[in-house]
Short mmCIF file of N, CA, C and O and ligand atoms in Angstrom, two decimals:
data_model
loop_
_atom_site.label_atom_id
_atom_site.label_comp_id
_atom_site.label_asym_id
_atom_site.label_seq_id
_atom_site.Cartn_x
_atom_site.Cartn_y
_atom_site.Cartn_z
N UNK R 1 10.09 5.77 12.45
CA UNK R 1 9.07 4.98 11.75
C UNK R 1 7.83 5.84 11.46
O UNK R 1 7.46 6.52 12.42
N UNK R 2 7.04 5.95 10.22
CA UNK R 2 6.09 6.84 10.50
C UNK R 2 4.98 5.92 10.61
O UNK R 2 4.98 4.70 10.45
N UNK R 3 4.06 6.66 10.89
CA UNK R 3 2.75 5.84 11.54
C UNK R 3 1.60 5.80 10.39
O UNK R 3 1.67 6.35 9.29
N UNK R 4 0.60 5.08 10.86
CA UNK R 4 -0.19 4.17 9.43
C UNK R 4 -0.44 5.51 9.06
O UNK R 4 -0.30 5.56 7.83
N UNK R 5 -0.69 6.42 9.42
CA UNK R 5 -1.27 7.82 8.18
C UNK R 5 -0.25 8.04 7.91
O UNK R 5 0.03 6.98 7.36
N UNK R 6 0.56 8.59 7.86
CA UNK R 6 1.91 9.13 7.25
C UNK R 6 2.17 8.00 6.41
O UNK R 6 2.40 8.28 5.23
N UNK R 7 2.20 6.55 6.80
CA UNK R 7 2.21 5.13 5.30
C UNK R 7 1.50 5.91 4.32
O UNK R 7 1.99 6.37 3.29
N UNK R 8 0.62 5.99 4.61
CA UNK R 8 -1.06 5.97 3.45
C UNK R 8 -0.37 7.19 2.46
O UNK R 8 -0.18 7.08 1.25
N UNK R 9 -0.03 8.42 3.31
CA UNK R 9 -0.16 9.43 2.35
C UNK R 9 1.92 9.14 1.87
O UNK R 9 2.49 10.20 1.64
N UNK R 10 2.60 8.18 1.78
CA UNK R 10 3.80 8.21 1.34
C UNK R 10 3.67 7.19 0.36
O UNK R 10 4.45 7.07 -0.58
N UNK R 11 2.36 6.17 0.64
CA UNK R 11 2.13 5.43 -0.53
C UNK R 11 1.50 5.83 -1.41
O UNK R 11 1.92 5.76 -2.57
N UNK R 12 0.13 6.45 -1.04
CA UNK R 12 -0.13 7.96 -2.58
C UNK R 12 0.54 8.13 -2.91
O UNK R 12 0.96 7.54 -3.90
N UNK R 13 1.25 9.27 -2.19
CA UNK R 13 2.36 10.00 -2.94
C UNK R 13 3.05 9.49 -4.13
O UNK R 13 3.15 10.01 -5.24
N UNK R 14 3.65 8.03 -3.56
CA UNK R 14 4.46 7.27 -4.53
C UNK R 14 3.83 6.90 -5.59
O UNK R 14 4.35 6.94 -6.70
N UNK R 15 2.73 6.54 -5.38
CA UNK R 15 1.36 6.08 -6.68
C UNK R 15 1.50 7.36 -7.37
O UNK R 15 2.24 7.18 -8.34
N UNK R 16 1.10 8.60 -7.29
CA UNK R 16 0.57 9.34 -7.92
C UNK R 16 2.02 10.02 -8.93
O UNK R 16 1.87 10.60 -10.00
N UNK R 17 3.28 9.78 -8.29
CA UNK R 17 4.26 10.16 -8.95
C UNK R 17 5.03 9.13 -10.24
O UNK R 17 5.53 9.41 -11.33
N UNK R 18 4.80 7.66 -9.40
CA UNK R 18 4.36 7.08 -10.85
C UNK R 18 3.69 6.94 -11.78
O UNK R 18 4.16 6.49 -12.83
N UNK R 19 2.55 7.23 -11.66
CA UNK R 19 1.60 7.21 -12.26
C UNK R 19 1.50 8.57 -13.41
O UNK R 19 1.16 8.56 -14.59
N UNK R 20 1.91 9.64 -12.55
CA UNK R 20 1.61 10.89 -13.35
C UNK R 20 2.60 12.00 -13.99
O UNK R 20 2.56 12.83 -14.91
N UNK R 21 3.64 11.48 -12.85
CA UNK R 21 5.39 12.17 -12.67
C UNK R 21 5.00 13.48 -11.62
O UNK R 21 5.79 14.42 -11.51
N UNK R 22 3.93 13.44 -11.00
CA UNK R 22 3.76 14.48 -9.65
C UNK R 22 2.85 14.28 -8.52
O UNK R 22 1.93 13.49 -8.75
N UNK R 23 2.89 14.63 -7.76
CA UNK R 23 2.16 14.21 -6.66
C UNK R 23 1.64 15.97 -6.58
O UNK R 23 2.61 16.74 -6.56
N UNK R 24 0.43 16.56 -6.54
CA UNK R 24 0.04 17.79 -6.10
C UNK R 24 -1.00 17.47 -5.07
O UNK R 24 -1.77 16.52 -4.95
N UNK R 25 -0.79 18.60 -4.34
CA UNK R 25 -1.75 18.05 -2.84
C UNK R 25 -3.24 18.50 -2.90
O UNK R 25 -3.96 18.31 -1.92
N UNK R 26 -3.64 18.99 -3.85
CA UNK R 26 -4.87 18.62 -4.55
C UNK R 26 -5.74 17.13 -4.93
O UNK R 26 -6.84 16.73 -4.55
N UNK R 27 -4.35 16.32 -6.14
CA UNK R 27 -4.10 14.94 -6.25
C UNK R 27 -4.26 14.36 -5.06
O UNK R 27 -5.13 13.49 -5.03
N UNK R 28 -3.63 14.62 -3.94
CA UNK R 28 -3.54 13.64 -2.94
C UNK R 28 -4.29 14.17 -1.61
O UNK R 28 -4.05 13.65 -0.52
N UNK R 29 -5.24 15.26 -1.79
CA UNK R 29 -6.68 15.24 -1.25
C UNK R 29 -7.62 14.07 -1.46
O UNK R 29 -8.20 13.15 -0.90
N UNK R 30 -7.41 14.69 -2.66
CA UNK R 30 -8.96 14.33 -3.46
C UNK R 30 -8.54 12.53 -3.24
O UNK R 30 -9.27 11.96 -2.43
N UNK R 31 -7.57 11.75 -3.82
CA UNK R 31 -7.36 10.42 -3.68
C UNK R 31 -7.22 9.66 -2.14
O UNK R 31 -7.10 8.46 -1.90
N UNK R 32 -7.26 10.58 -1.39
CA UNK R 32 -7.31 9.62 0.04
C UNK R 32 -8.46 10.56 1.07
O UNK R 32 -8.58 10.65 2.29
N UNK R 33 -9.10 11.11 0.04
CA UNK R 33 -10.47 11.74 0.52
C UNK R 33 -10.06 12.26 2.10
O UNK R 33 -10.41 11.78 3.18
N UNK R 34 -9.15 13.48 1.80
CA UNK R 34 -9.16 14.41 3.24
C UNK R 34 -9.44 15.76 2.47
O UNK R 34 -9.73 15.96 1.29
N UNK R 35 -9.24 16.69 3.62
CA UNK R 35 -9.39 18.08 3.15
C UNK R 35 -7.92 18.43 2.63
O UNK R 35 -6.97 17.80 3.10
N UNK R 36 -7.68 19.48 1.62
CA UNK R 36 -6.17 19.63 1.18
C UNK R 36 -5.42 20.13 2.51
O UNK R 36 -4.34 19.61 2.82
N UNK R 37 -6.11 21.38 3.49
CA UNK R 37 -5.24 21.68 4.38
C UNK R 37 -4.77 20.47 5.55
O UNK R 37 -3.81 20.62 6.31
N UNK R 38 -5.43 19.57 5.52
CA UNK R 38 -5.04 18.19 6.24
C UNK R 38 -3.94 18.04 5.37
O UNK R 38 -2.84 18.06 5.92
N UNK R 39 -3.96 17.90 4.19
CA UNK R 39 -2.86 17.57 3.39
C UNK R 39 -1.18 18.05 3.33
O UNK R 39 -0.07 17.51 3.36
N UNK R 40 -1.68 19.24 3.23
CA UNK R 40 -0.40 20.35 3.51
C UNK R 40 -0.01 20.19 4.66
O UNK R 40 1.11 19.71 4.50
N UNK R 41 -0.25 20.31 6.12
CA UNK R 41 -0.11 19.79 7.59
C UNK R 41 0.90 18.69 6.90
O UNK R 41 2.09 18.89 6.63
N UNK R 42 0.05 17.31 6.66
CA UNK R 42 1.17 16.24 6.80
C UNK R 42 2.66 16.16 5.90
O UNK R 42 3.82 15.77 6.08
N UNK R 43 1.81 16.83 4.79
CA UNK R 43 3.69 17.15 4.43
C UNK R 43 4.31 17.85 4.85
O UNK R 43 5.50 17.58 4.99
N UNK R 44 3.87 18.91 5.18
CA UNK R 44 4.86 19.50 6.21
C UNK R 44 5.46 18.72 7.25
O UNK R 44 6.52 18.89 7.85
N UNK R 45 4.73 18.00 7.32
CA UNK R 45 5.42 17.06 8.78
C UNK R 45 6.35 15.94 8.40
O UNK R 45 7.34 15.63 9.07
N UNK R 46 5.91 15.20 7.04
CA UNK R 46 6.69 14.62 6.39
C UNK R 46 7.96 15.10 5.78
O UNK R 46 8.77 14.25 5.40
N UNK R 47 8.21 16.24 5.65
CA UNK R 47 9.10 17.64 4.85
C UNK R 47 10.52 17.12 5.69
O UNK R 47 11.57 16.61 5.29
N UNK R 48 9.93 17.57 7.34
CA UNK R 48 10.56 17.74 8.54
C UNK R 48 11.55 16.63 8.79
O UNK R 48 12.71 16.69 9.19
N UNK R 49 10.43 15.13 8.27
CA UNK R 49 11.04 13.93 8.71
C UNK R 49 12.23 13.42 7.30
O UNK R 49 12.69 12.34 6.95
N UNK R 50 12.33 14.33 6.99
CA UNK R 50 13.11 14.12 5.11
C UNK R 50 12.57 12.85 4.53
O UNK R 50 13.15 12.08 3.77
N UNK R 51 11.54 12.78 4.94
CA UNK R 51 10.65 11.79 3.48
C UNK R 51 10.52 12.65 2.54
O UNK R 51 10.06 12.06 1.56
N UNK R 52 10.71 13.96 2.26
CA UNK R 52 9.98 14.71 0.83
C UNK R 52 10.63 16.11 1.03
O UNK R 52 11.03 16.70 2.05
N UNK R 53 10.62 16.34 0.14
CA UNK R 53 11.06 18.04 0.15
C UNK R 53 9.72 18.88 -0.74
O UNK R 53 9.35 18.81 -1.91
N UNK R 54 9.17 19.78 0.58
CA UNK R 54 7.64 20.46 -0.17
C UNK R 54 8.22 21.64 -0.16
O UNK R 54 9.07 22.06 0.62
N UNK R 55 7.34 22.59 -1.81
CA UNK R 55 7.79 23.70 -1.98
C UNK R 55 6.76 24.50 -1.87
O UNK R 55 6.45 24.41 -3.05
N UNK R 56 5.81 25.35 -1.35
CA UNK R 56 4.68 25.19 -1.79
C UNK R 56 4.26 25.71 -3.06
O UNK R 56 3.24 25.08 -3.35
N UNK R 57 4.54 26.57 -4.00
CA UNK R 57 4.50 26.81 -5.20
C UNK R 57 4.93 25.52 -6.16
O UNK R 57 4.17 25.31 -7.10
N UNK R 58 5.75 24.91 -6.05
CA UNK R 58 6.38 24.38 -6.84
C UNK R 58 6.33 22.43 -6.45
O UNK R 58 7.23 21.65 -6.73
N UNK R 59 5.25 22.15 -5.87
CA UNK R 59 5.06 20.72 -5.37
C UNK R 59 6.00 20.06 -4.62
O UNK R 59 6.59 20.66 -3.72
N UNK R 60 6.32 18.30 -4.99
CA UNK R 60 6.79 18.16 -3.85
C UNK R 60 7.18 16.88 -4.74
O UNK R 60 6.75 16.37 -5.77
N UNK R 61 8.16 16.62 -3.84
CA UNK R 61 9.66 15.94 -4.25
C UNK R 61 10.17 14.49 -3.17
O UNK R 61 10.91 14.62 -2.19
N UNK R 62 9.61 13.27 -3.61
CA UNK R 62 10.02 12.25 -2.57
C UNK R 62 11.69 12.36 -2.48
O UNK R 62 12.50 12.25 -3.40
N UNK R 63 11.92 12.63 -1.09
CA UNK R 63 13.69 12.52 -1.10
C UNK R 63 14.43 10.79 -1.40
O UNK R 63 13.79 10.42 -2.38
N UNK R 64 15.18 9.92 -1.13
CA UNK R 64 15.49 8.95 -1.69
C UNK R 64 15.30 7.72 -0.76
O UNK R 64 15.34 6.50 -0.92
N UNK R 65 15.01 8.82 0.58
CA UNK R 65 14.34 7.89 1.82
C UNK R 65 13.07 7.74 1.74
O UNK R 65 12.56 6.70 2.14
N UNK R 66 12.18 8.93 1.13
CA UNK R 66 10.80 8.80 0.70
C UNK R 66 10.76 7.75 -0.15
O UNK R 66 10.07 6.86 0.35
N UNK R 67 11.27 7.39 -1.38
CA UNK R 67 11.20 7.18 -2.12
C UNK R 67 11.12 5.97 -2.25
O UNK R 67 10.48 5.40 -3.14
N UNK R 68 12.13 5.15 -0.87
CA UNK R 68 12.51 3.63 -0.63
C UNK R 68 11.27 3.43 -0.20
O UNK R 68 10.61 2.57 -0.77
N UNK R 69 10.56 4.37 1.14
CA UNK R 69 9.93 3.59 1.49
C UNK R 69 8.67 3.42 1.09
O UNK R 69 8.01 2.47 1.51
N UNK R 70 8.08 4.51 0.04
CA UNK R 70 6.54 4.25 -0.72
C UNK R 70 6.54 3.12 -1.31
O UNK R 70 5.60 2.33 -1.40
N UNK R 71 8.16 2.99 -1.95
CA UNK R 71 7.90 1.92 -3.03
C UNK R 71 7.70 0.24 -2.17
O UNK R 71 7.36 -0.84 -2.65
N UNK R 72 8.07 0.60 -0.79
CA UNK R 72 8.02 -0.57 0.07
C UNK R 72 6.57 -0.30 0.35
O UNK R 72 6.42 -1.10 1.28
N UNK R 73 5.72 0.13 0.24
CA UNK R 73 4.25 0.29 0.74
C UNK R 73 3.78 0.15 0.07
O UNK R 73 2.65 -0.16 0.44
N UNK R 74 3.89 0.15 -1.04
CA UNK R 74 2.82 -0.35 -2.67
C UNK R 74 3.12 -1.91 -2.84
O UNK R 74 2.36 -2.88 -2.90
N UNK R 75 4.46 -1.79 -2.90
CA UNK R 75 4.73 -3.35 -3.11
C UNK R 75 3.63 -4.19 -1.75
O UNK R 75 2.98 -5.23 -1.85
N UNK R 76 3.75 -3.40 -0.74
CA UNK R 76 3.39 -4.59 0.48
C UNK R 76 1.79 -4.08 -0.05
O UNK R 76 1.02 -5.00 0.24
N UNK R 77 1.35 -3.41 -0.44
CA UNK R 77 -0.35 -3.06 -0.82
C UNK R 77 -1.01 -4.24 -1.46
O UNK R 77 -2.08 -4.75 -1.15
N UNK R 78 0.09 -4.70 -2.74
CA UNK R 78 -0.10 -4.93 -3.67
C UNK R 78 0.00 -6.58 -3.56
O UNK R 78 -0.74 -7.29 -4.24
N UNK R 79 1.03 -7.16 -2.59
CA UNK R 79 1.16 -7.97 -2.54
C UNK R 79 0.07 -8.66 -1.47
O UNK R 79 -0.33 -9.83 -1.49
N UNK R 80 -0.37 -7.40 -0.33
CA UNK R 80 -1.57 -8.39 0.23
C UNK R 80 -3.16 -8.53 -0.78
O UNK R 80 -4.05 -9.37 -0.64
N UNK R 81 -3.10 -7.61 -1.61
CA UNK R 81 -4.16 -7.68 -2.59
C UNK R 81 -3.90 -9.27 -3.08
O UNK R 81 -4.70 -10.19 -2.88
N UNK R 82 -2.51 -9.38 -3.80
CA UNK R 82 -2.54 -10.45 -4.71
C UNK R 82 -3.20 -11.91 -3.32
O UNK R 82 -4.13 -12.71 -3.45
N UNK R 83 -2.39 -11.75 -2.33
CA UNK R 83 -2.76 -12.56 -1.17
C UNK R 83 -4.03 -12.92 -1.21
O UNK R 83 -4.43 -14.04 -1.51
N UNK R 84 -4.80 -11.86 -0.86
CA UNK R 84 -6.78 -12.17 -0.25
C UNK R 84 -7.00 -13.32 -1.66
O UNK R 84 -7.27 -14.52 -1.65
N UNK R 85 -6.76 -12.39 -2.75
CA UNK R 85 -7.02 -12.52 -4.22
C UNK R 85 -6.39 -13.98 -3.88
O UNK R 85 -7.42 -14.55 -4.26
N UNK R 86 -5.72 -14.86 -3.56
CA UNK R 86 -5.62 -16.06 -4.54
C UNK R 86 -6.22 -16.69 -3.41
O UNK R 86 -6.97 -17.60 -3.79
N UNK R 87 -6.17 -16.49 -1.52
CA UNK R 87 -6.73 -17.53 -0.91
C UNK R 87 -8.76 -17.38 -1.23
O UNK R 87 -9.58 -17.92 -0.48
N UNK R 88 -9.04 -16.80 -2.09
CA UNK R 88 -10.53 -16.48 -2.35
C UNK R 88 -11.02 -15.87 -1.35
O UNK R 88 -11.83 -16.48 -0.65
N UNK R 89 -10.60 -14.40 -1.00
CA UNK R 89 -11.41 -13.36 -0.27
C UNK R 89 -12.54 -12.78 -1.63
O UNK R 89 -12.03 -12.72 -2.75
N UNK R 90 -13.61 -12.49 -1.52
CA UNK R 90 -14.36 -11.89 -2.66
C UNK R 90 -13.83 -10.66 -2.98
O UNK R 90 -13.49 -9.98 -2.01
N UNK R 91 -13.65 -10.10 -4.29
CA UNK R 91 -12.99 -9.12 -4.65
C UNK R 91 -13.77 -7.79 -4.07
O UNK R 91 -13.03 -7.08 -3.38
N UNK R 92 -14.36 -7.58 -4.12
CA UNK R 92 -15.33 -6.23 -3.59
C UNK R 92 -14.76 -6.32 -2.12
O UNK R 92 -15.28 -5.37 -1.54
N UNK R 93 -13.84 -7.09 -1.13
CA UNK R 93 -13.79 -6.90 -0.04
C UNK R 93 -12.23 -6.68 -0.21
O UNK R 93 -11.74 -5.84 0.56
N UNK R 94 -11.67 -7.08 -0.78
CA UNK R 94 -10.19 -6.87 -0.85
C UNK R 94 -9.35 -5.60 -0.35
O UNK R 94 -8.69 -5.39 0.67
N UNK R 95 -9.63 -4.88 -1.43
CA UNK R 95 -9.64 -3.09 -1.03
C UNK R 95 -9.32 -2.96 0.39
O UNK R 95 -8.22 -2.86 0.93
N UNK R 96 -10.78 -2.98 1.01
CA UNK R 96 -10.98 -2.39 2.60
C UNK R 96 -10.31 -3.28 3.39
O UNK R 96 -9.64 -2.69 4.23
N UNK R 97 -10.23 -4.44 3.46
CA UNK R 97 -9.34 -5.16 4.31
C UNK R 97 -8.05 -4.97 3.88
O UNK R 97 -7.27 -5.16 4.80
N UNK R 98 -7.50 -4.66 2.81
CA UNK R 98 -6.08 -4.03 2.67
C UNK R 98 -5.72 -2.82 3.64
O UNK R 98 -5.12 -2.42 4.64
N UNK R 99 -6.37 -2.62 2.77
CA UNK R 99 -6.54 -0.86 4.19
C UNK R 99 -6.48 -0.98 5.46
O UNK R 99 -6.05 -0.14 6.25
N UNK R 100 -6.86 -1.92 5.68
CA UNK R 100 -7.26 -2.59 7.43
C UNK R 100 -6.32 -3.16 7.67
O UNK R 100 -6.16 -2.99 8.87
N UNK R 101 -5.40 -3.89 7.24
CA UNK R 101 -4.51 -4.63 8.04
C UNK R 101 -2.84 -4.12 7.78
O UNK R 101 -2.00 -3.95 8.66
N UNK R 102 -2.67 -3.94 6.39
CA UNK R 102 -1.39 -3.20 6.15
C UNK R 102 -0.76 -2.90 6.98
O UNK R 102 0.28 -3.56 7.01
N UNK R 103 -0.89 -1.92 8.06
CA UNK R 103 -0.32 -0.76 8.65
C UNK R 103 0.27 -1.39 10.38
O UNK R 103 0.94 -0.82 11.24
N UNK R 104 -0.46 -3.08 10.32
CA UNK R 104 -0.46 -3.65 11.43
C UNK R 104 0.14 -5.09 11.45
O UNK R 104 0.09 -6.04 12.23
N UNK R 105 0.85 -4.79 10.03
CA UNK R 105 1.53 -6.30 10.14
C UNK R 105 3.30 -5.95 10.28
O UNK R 105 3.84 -4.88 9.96
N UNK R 106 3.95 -7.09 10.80
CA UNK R 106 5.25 -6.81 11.05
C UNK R 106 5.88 -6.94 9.04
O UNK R 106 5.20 -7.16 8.04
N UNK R 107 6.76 -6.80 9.11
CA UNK R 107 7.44 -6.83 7.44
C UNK R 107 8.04 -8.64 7.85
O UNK R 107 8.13 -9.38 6.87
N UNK R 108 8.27 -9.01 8.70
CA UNK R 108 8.59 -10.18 8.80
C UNK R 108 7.12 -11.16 8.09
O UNK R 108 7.05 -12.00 7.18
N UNK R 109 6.10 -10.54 9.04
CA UNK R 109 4.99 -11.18 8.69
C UNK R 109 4.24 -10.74 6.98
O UNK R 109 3.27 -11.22 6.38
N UNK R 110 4.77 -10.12 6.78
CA UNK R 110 4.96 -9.89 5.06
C UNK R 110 5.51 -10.66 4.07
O UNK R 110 5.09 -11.16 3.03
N UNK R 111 6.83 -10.63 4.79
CA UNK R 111 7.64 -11.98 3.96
C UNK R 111 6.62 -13.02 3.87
O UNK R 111 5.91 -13.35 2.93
N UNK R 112 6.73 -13.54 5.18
CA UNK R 112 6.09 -14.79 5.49
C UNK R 112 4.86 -15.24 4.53
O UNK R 112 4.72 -16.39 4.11
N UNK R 113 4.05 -14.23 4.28
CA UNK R 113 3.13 -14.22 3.54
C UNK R 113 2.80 -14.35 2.31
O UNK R 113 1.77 -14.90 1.92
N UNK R 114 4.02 -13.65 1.35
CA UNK R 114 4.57 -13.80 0.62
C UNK R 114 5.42 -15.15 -0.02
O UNK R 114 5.67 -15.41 -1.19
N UNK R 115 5.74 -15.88 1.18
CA UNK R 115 5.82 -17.37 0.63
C UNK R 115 4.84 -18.01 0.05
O UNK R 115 4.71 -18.53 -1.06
N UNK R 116 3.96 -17.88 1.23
CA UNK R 116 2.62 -18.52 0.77
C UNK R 116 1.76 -18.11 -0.75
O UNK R 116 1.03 -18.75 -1.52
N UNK R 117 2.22 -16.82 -0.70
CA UNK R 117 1.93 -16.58 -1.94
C UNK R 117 2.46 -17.17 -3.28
O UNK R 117 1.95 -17.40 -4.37
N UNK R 118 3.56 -17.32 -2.79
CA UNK R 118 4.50 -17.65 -3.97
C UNK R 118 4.12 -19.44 -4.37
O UNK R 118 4.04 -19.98 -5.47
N UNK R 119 3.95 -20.00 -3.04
CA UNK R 119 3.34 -21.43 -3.07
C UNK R 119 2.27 -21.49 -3.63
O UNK R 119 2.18 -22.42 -4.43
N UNK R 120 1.06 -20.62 -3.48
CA UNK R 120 -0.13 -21.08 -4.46
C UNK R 120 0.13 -20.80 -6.04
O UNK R 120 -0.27 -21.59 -6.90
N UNK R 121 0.85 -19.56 -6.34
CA UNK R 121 1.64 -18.94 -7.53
C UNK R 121 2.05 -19.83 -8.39
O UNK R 121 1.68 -20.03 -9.54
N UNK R 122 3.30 -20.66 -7.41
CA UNK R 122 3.95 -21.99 -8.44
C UNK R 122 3.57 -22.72 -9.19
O UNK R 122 4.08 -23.00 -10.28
N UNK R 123 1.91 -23.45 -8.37
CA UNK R 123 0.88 -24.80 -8.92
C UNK R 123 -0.20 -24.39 -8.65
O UNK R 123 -0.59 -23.91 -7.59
N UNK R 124 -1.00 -24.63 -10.08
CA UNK R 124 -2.58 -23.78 -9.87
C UNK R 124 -3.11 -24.99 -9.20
O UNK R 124 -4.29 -24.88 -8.86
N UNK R 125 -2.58 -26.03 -8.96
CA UNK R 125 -2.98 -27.35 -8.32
C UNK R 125 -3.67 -26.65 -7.04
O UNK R 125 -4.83 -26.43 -6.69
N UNK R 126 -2.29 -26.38 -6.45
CA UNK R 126 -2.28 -25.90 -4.81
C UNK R 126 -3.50 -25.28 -4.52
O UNK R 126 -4.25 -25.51 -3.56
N UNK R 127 -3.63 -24.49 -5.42
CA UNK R 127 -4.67 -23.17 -5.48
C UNK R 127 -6.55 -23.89 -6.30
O UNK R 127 -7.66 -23.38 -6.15
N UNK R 128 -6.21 -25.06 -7.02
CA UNK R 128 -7.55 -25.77 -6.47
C UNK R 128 -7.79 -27.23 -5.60
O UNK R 128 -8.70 -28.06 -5.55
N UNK R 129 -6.70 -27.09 -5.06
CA UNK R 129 -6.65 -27.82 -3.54
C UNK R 129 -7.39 -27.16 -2.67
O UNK R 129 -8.29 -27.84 -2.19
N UNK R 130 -7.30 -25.67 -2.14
CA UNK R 130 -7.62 -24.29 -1.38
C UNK R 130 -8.75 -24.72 -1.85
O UNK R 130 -9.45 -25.27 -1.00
N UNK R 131 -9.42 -24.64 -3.46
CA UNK R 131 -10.71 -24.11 -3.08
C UNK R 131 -12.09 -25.52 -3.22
O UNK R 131 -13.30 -25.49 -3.45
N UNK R 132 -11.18 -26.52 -2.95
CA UNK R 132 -12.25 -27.89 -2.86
C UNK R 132 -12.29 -27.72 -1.31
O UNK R 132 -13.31 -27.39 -0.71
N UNK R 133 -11.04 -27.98 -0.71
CA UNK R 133 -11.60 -27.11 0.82
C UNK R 133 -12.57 -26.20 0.87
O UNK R 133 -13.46 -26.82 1.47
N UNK R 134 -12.95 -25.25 0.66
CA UNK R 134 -13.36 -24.05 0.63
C UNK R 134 -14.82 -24.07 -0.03
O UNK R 134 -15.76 -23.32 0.22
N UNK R 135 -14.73 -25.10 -0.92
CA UNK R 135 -16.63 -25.59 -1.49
C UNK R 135 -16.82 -26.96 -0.50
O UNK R 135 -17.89 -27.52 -0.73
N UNK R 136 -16.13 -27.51 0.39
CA UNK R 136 -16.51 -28.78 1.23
C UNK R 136 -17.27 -27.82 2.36
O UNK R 136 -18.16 -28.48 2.90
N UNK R 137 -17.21 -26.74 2.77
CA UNK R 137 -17.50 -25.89 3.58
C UNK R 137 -18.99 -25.58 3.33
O UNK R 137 -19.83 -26.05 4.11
N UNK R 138 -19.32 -24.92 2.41
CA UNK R 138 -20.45 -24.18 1.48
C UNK R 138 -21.74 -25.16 1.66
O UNK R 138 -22.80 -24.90 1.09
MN1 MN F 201 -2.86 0.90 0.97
#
């Protein structure tokens, strides 16, 4: 299993290779704000664990185990974003509490979450049900 830093920089990774068709560890300094030789370290370490194959001339290559699991780390990024986002977390806080909890939830408790998502999703009813609660408060 790799651990919440090794997540972070396999979900870059995966971002930046969709996004651009490469991941360079320049790119993925500068985007998760470390130093590059921090950078190089973890792929190397990631290299080891066959999440990626690094060349150092020639960049770096999610293997097909890398590959499963970034795309499982964006999706779960993305889906607790949509989460905060519909129970009305304020958007300027979204971000950092993504960051914050991701790395500490079970994938069961993902699913799970994901229902709920899917329940406010179905009926915008549901979702101003949530927020007459939510102004009875205020
Ligand atoms: Mn993230």
């Amino acid at each position: 299993m790799p651990t919440p830093s090794m997540e972070d920089y396999l979900e870059r990774i995966y971002q930046l290779i969709e996004s651009k068709g490469y991941a360079r560890v320049s790119d993925i300094a500068e985007t998760l704000d470390v130093h590059p030789s921090s950078v190089t370290k973890m792929v190397q370490k990631l290299d080891k664990m066959e999440y990626l194959i690094y060349e150092r001339y020639r960049g770096l290559v999610l293997t097909s185990k890398g590959n499963k699991i970034g795309k499982r780390l964006v999706y779960r990024h993305e889906l607790l974003e949509k989460f905060l986002h519909i129970i009305g977390v304020e958007e300027d806080k979204i971000y950092a509490d993504v960051e914050g909890i991701e790395h500490h939830l079970s994938w069961d408790a993902i699913d799970r979450i994901g229902d709920v998502l899917q329940y406010f999703e179905e009926d915008d009813e549901r979702v101003q049900a949530l927020r007459d609660i939510q102004r009875s408060y205020e």
